[in-house]
mmCIF file of C-alpha atoms in Angstrom:
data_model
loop_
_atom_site.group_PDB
_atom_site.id
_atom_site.type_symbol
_atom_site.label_atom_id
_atom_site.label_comp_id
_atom_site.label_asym_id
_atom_site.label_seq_id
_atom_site.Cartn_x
_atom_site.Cartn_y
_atom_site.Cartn_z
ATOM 1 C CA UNK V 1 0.000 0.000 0.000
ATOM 2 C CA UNK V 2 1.550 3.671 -1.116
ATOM 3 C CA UNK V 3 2.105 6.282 1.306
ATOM 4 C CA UNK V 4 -0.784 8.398 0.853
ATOM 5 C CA UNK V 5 -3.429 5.037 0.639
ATOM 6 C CA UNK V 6 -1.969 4.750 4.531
ATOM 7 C CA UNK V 7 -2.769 8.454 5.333
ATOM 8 C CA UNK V 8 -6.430 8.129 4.200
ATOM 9 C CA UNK V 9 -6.461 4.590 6.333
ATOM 10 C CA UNK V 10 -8.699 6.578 9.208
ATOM 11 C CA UNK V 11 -10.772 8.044 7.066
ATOM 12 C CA UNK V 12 -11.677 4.480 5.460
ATOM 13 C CA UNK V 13 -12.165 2.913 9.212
ATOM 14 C CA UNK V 14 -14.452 6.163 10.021
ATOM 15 C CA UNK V 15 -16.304 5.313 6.336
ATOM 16 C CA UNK V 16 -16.343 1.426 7.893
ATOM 17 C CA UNK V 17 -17.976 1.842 11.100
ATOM 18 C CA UNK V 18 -20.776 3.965 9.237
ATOM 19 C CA UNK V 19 -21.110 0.965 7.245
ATOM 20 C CA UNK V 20 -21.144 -1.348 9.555
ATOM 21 C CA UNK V 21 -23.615 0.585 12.085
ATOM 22 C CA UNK V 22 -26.016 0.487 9.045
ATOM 23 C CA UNK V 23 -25.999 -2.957 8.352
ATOM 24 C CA UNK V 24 -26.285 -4.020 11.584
ATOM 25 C CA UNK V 25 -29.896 -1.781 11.849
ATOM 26 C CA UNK V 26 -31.110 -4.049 9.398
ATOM 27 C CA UNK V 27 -29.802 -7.677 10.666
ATOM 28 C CA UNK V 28 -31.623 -7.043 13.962
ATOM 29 C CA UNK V 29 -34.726 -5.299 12.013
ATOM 30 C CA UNK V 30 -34.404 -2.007 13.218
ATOM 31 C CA UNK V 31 -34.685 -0.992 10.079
ATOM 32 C CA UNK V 32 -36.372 -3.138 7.364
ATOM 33 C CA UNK V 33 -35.750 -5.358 4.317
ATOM 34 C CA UNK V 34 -38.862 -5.690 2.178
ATOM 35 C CA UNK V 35 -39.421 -8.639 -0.206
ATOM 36 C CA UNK V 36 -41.888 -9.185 -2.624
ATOM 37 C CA UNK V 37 -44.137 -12.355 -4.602
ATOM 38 C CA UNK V 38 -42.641 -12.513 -7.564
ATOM 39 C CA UNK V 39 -38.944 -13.258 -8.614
ATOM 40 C CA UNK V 40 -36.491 -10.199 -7.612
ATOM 41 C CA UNK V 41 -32.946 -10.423 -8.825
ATOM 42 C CA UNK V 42 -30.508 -8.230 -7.762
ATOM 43 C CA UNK V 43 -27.356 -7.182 -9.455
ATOM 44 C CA UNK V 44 -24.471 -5.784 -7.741
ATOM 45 C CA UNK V 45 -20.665 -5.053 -6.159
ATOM 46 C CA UNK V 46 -18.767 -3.761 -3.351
ATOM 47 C CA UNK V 47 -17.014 -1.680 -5.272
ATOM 48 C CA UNK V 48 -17.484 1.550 -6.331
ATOM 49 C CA UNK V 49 -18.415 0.353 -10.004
ATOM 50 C CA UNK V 50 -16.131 -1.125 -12.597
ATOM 51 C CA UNK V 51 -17.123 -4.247 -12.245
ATOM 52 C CA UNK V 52 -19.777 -5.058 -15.258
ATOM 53 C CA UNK V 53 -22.939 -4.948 -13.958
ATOM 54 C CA UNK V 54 -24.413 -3.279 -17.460
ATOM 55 C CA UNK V 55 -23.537 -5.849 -19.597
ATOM 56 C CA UNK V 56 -24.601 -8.408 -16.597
ATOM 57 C CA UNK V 57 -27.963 -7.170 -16.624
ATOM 58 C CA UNK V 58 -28.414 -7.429 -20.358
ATOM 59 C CA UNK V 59 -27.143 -10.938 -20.467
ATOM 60 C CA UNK V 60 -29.890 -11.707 -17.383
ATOM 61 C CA UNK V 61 -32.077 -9.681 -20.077
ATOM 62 C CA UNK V 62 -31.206 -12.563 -23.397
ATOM 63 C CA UNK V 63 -31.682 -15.292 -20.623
ATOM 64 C CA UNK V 64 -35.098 -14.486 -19.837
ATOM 65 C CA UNK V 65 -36.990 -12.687 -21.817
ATOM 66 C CA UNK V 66 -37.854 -15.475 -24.314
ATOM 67 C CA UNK V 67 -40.145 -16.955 -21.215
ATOM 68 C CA UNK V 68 -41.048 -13.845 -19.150
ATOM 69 C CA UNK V 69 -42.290 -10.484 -18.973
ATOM 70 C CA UNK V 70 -39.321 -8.926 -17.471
ATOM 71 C CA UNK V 71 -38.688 -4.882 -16.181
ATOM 72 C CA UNK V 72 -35.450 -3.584 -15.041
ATOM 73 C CA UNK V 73 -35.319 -0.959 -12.256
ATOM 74 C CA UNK V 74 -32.465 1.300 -11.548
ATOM 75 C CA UNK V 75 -31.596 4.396 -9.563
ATOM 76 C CA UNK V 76 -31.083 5.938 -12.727
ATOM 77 C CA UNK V 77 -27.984 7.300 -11.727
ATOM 78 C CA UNK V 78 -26.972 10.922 -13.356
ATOM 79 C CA UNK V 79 -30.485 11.727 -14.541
ATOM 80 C CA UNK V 80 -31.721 14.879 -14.014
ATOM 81 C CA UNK V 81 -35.420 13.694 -13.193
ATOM 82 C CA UNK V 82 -36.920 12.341 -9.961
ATOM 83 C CA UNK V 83 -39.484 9.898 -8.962
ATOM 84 C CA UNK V 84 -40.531 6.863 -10.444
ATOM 85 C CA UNK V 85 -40.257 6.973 -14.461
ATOM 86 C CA UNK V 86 -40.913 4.080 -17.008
ATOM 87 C CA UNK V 87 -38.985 4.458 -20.037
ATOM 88 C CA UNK V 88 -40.582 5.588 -23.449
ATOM 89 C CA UNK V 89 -39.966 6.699 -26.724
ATOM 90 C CA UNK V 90 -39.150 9.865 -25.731
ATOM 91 C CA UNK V 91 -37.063 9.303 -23.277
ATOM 92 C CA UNK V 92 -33.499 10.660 -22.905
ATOM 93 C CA UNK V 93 -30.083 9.967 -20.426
ATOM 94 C CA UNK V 94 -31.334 13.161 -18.818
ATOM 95 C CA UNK V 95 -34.196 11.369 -17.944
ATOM 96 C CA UNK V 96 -33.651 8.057 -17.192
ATOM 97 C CA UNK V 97 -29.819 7.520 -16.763
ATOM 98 C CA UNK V 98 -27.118 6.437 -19.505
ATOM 99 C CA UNK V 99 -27.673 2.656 -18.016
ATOM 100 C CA UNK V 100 -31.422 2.583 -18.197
ATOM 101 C CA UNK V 101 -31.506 4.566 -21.404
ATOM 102 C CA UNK V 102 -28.857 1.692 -22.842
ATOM 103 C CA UNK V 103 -31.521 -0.741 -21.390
ATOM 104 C CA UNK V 104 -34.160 0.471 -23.199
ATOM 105 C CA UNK V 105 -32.489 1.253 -26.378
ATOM 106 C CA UNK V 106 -32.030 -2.401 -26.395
ATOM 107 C CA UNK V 107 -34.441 -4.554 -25.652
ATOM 108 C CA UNK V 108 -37.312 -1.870 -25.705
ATOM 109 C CA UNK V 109 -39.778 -4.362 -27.816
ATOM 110 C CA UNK V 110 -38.700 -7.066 -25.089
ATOM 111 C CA UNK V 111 -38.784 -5.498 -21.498
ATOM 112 C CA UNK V 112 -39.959 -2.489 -19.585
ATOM 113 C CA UNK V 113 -37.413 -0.045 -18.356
ATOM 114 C CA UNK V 114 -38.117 1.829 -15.249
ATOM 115 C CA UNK V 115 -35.987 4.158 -12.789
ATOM 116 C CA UNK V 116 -36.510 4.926 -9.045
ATOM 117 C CA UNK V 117 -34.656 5.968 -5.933
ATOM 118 C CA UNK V 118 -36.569 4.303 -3.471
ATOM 119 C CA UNK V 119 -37.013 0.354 -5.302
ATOM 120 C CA UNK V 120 -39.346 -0.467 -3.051
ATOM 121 C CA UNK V 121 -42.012 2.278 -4.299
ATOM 122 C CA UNK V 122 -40.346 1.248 -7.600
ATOM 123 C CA UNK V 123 -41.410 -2.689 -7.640
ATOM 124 C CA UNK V 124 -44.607 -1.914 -5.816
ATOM 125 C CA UNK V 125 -45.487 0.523 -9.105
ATOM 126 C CA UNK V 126 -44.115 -1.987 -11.640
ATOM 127 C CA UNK V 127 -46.401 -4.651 -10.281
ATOM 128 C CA UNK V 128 -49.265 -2.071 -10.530
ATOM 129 C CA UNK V 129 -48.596 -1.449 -13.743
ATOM 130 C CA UNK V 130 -48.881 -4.837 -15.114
ATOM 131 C CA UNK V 131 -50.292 -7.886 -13.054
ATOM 132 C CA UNK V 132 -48.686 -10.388 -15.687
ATOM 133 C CA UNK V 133 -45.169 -8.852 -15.198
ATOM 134 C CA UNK V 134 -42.791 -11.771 -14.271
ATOM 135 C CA UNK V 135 -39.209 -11.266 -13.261
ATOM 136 C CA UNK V 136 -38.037 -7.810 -11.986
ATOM 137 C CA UNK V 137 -34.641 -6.798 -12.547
ATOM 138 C CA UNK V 138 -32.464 -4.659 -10.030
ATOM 139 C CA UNK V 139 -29.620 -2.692 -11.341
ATOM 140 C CA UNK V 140 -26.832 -2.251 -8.632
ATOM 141 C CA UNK V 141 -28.993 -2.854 -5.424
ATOM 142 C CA UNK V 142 -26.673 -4.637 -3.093
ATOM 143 C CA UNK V 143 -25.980 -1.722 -0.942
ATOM 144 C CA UNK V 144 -30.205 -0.919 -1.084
ATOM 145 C CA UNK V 145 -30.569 -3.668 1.725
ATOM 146 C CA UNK V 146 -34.561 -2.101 2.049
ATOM 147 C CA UNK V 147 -35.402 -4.583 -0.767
ATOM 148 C CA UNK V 148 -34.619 -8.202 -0.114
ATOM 149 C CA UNK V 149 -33.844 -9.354 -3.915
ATOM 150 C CA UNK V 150 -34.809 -13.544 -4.076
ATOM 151 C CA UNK V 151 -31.563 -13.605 -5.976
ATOM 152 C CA UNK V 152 -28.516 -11.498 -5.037
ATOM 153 C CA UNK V 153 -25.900 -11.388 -7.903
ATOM 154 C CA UNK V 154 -22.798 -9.893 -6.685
ATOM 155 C CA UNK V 155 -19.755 -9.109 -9.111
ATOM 156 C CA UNK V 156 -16.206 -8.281 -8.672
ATOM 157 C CA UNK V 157 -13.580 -8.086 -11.094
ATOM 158 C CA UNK V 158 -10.688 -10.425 -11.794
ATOM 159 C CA UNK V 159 -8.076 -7.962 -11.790
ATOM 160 C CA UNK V 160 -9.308 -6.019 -8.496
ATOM 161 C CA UNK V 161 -10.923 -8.911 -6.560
ATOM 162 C CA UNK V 162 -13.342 -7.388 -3.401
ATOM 163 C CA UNK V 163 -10.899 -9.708 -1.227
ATOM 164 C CA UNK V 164 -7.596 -7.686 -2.199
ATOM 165 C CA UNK V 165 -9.094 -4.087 -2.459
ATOM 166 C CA UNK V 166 -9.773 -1.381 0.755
ATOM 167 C CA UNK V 167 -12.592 0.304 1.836
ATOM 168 C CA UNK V 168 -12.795 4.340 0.073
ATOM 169 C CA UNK V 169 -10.761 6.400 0.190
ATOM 170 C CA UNK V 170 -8.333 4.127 0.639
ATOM 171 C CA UNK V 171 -8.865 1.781 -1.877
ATOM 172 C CA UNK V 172 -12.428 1.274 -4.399
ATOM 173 C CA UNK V 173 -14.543 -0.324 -2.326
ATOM 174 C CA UNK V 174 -17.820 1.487 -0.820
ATOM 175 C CA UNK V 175 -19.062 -1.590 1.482
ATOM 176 C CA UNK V 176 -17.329 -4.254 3.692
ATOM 177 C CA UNK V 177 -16.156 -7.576 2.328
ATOM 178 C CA UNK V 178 -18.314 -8.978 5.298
ATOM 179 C CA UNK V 179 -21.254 -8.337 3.429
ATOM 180 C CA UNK V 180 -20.471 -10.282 0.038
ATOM 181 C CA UNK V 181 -21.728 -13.538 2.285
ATOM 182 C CA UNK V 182 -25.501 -12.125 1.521
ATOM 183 C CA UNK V 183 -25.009 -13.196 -1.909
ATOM 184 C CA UNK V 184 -26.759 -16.492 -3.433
ATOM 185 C CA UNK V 185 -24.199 -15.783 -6.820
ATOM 186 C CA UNK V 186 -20.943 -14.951 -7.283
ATOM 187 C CA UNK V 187 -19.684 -13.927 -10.591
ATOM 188 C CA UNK V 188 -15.597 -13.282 -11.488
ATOM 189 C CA UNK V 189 -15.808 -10.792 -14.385
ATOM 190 C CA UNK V 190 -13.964 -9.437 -16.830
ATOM 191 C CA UNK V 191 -11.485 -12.399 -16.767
ATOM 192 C CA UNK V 192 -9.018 -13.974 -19.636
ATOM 193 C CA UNK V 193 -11.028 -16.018 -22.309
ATOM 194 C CA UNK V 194 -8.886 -18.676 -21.516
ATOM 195 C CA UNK V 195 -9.103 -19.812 -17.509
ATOM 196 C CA UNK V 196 -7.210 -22.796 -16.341
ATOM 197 C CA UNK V 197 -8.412 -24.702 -13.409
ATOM 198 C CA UNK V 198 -5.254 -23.245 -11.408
ATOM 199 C CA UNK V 199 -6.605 -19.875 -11.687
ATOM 200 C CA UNK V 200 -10.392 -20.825 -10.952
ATOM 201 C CA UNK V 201 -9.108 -22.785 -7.920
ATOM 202 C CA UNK V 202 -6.399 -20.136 -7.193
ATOM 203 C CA UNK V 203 -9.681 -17.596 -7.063
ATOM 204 C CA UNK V 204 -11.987 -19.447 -4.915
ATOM 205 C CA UNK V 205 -9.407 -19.463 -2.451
ATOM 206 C CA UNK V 206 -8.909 -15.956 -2.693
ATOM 207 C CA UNK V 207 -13.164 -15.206 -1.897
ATOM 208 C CA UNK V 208 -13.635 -18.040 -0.296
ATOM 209 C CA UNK V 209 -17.698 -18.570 -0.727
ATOM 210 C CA UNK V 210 -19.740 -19.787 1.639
ATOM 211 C CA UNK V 211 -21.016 -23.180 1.253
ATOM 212 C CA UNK V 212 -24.749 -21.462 0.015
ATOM 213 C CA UNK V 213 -23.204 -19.584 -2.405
ATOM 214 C CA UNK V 214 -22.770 -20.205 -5.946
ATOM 215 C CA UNK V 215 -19.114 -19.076 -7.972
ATOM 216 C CA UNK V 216 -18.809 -18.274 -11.686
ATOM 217 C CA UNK V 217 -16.353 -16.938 -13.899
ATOM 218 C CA UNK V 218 -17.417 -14.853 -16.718
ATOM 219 C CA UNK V 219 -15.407 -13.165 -19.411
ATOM 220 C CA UNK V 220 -16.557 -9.802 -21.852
ATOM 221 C CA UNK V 221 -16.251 -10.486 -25.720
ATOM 222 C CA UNK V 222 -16.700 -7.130 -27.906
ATOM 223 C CA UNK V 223 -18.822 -7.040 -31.056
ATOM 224 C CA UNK V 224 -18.676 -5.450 -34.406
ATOM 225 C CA UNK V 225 -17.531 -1.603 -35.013
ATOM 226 C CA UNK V 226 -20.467 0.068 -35.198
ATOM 227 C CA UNK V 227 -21.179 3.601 -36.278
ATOM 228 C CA UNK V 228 -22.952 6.083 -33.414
ATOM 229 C CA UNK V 229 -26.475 6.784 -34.822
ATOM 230 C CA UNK V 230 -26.080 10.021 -37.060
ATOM 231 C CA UNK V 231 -22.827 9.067 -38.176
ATOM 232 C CA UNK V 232 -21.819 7.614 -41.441
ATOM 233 C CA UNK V 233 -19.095 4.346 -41.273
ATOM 234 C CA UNK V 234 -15.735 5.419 -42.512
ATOM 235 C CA UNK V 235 -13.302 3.465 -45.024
ATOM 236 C CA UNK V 236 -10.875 1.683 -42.992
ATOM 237 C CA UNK V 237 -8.028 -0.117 -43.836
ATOM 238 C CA UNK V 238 -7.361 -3.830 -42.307
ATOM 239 C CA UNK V 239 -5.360 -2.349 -39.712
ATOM 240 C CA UNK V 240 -6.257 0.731 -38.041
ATOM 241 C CA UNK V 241 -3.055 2.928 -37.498
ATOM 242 C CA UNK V 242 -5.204 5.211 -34.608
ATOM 243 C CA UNK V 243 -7.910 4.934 -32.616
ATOM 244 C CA UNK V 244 -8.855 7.562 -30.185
ATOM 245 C CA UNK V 245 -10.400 6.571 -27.637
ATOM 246 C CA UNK V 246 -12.793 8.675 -24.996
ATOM 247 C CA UNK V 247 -14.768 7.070 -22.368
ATOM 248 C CA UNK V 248 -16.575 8.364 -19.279
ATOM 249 C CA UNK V 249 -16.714 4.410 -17.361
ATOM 250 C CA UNK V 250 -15.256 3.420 -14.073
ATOM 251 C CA UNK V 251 -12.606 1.198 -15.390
ATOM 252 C CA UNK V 252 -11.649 1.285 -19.291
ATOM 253 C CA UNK V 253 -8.413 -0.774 -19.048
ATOM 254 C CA UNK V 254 -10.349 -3.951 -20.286
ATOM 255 C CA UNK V 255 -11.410 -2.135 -23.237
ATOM 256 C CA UNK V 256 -8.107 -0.563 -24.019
ATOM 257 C CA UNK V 257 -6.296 -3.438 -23.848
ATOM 258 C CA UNK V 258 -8.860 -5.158 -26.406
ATOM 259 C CA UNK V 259 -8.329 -1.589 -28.615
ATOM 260 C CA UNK V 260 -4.273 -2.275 -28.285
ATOM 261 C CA UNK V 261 -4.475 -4.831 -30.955
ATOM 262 C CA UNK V 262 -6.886 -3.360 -33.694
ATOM 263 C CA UNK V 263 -4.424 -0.289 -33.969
ATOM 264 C CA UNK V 264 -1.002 0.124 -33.716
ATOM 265 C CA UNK V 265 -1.435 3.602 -31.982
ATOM 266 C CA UNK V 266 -4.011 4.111 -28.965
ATOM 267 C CA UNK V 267 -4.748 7.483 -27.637
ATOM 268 C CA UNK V 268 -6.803 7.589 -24.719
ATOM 269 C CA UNK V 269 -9.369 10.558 -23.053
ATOM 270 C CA UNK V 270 -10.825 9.210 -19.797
ATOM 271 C CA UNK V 271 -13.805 11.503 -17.772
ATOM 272 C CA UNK V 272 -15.413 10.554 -14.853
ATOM 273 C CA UNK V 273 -17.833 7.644 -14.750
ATOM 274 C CA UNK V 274 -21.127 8.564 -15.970
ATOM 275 C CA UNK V 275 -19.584 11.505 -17.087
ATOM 276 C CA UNK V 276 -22.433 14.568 -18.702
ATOM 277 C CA UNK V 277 -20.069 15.978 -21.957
ATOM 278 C CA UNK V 278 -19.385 19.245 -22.417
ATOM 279 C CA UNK V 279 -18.233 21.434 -25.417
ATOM 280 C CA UNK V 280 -14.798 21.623 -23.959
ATOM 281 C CA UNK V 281 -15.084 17.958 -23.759
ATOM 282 C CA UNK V 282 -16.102 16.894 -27.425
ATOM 283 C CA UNK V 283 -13.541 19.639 -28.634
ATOM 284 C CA UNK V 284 -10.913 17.930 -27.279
ATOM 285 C CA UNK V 285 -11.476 14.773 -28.684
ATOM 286 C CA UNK V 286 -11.599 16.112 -31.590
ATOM 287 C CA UNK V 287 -8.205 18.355 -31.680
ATOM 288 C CA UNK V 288 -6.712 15.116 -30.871
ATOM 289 C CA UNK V 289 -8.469 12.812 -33.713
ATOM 290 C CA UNK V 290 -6.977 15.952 -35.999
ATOM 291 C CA UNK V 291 -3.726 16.064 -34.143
ATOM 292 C CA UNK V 292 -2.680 12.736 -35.105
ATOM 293 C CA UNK V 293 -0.706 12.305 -37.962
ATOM 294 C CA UNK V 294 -2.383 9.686 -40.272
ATOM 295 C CA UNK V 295 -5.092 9.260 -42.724
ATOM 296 C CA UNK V 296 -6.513 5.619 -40.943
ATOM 297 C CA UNK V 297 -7.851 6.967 -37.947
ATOM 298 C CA UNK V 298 -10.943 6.408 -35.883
ATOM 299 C CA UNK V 299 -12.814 7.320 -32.471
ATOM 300 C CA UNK V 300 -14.527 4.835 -30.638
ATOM 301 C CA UNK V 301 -16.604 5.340 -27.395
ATOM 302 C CA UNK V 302 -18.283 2.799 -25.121
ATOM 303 C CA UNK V 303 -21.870 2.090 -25.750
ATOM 304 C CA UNK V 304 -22.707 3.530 -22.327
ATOM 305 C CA UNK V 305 -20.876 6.685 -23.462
ATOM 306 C CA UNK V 306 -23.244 6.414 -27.278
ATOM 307 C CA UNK V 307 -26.619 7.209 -24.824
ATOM 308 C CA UNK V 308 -25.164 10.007 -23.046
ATOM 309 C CA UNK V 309 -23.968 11.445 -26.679
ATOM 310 C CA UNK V 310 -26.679 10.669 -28.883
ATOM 311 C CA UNK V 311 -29.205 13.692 -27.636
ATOM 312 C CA UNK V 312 -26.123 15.991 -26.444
ATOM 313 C CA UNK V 313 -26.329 19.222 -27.588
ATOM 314 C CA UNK V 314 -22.519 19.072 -28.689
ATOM 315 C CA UNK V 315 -22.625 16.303 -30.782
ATOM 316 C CA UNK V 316 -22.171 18.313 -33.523
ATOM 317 C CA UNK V 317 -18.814 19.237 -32.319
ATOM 318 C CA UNK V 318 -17.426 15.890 -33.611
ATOM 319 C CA UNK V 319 -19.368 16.456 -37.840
ATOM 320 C CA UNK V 320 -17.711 14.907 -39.863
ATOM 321 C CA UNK V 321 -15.526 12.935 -37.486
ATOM 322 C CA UNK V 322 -15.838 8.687 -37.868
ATOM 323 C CA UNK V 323 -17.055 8.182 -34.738
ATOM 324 C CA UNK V 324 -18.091 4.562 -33.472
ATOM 325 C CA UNK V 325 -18.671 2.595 -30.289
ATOM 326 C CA UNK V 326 -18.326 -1.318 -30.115
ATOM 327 C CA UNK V 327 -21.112 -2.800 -27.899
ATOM 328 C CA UNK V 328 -19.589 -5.552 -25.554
ATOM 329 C CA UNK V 329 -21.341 -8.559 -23.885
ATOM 330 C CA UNK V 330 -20.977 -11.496 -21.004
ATOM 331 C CA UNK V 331 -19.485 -15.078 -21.564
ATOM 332 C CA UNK V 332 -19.719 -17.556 -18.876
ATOM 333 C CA UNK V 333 -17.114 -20.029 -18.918
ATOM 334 C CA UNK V 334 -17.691 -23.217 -19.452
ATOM 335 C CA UNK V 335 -20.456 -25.565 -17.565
ATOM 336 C CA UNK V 336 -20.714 -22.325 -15.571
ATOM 337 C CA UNK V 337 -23.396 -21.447 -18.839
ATOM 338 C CA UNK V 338 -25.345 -24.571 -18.120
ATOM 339 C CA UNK V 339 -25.127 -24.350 -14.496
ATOM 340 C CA UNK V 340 -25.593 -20.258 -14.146
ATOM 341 C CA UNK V 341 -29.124 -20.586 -16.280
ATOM 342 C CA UNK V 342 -30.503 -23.238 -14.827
ATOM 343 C CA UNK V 343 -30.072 -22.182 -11.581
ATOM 344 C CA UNK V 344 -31.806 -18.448 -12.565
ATOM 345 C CA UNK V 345 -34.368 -20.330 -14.553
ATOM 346 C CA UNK V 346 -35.180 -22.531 -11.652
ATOM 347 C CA UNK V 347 -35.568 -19.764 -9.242
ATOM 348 C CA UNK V 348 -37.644 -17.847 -11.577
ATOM 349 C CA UNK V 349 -39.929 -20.619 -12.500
ATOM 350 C CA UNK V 350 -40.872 -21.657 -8.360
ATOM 351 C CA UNK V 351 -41.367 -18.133 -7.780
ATOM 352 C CA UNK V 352 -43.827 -16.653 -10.439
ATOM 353 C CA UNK V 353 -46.897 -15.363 -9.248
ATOM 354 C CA UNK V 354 -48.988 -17.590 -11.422
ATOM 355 C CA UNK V 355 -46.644 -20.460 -10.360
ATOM 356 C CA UNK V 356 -48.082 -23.758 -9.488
ATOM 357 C CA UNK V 357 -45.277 -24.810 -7.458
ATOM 358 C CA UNK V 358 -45.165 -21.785 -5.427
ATOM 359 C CA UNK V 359 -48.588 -21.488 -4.710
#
């Protein structure tokens, strides 16, 4: 640990005690977890993002929605709005969130999309809504411990496992490892396409689950090139010579080092995650696409990035430009495909409100 991690060491113990205080008003029910009849899943970390719960939810998203009516609920983090929204063709980041928005973009002929800061009033209003909904979605809830989810998903990433990383400000994490034994699921992500059993065995000694809980190792695989909406594909050469890259996401090394070996120059712009884009912002990516010194050059953003930048006001700052994102998605390893959907399908099939079995 460096030398200024150790000075902010109090600061993390005051941040743990708060943390701790908290959780220990709901395990003796001071204050209260609410659950609900139908099947709840829950999708989250212990970190302060970074780990892939986005693409996580989506692949939840391909698993069920052949079978079930299924709505996603998030905070809506970064949105401008309050209250409980459902997502519709109007909609904007503004509104919604960049992760919701993404959601919807999506699946929007498959799911419903809906934002609140309270999920309790959130899933209460959802099953209002519609009476034949039948799964319900929660994006990054593990920390909202007023909703008991009937499936917690919890996520940490392979190169920054919850085990080896500190409470903030010392190190990423914004709750206590303690707490990752509430999970039913835990999923590695972000790992190398290739896993040996060394490593998987190597890991699982590292988190050391508890005997209830379930471990999986999943890995991201990136799709096509694909143009942001408004923008016209350029003509590209086999091998890009540079790609400029700009991202406002907690943790773009993944995706850089995937970008490393389409080009043989990457230049990279990070902003903050969830990051609202400015003139100032768009300008200088693109002094910097005009700075470099080739004719086979690209940008590329994150999808994420693509819903906060479609309905900007400065999009127009980058005219011209060839601007594309590459949308990225969730591999298990494995039997951990097999194993990971049937034990999601299971749940979801004993708990449905129409359910024989559960009734």
């Amino acid at each position: 640990m460096g030398f200024w991690k150790l000075l902010l060491l109090p600061f993390a113990s005051i941040y743990g005690l708060i943390i701790r205080i908290r959780h220990w008003l709901f395990n003796v029910n001071i204050l209260k977890s609410e659950s609900f009849d139908l099947p709840v899943i829950g999708v989250g970390n212990l970190s302060m993002g970074g780990t892939g719960k986005t693409p996580m939810v989506e692949y939840l998203i391909k698993l069920l929605s052949e079978e079930n009516k299924i709505a996603v609920l998030s905070r809506g983090y970064g949105r401008s709005t309050n209250g409980f929204l459902i997502a519709n063709q109007y909609s904007g980041h503004k509104d919604i969130g960049d992760e919701p928005m993404q959601y919807h973009n999506k699946f929007k002929n498959d799911i419903k999309v809906a934002v609140s800061e309270d999920r309790r009033i959130g899933i209460r209003n959802l099953m209002q809504d519609d009476e034949n909904l039948d799964v319900i979605l929660l994006d990054d809830c593990f920390q909202h411990r007023y909703v008991m989810p009937g499936i917690s998903i919890l996520l940490t990433d392979f190169h920054n496992l919850y085990m080896e990383d500190y409470l903030f400000p010392t190190g990423t994490l914004r709750d206590v490892v303690s707490e990752a034994k509430r999970a039913d699921i835990i999923i590695v992500t972000k790992t190398y396409k290739v896993l040996s059993p060394i490593t998987r065995r190597r890991i699982k000694g590292i988190l050391k689950p508890e005997p209830h809980q379930s471990l999986y190792f999943s890995y991201l695989e990136y799709g096509e090139l694909t143009p942001v909406p408004g923008f016209e594909p350029a003509k590209l050469k086999k091998k890009i010579n540079t790609i400029v890259l700009f991202c406002g996401i907690a943790n773009s090394y993944p995706f850089q080092e995937y970008l490393r070996d389409l080009c043989i120059n990457l230049l990279v712009i990070d902003f903050p995650d969830h990051h609202t884009y400015r003139r100032k912002d768009l300008q200088i990516v693109a002094q910097t696409y005009k700075d470099a010194f080739t004719q086979n050059k690209i940008i590329i953003t994150t999808e994420k990035d693509t819903m906060r930048l479609v309905k900007s006001e400065y999009i127009r700052e980058l005219d011209s430009l060839p601007l594309y994102y590459i949308p990225i998605e969730v591999k298990l390893h494995g039997l951990d495909k097999s194993n990971f959907s049937n034990q999601i399908g299971r749940y979801v099939r004993e708990n449905k409100r129409n359910s024989s079995i559960h009734s």
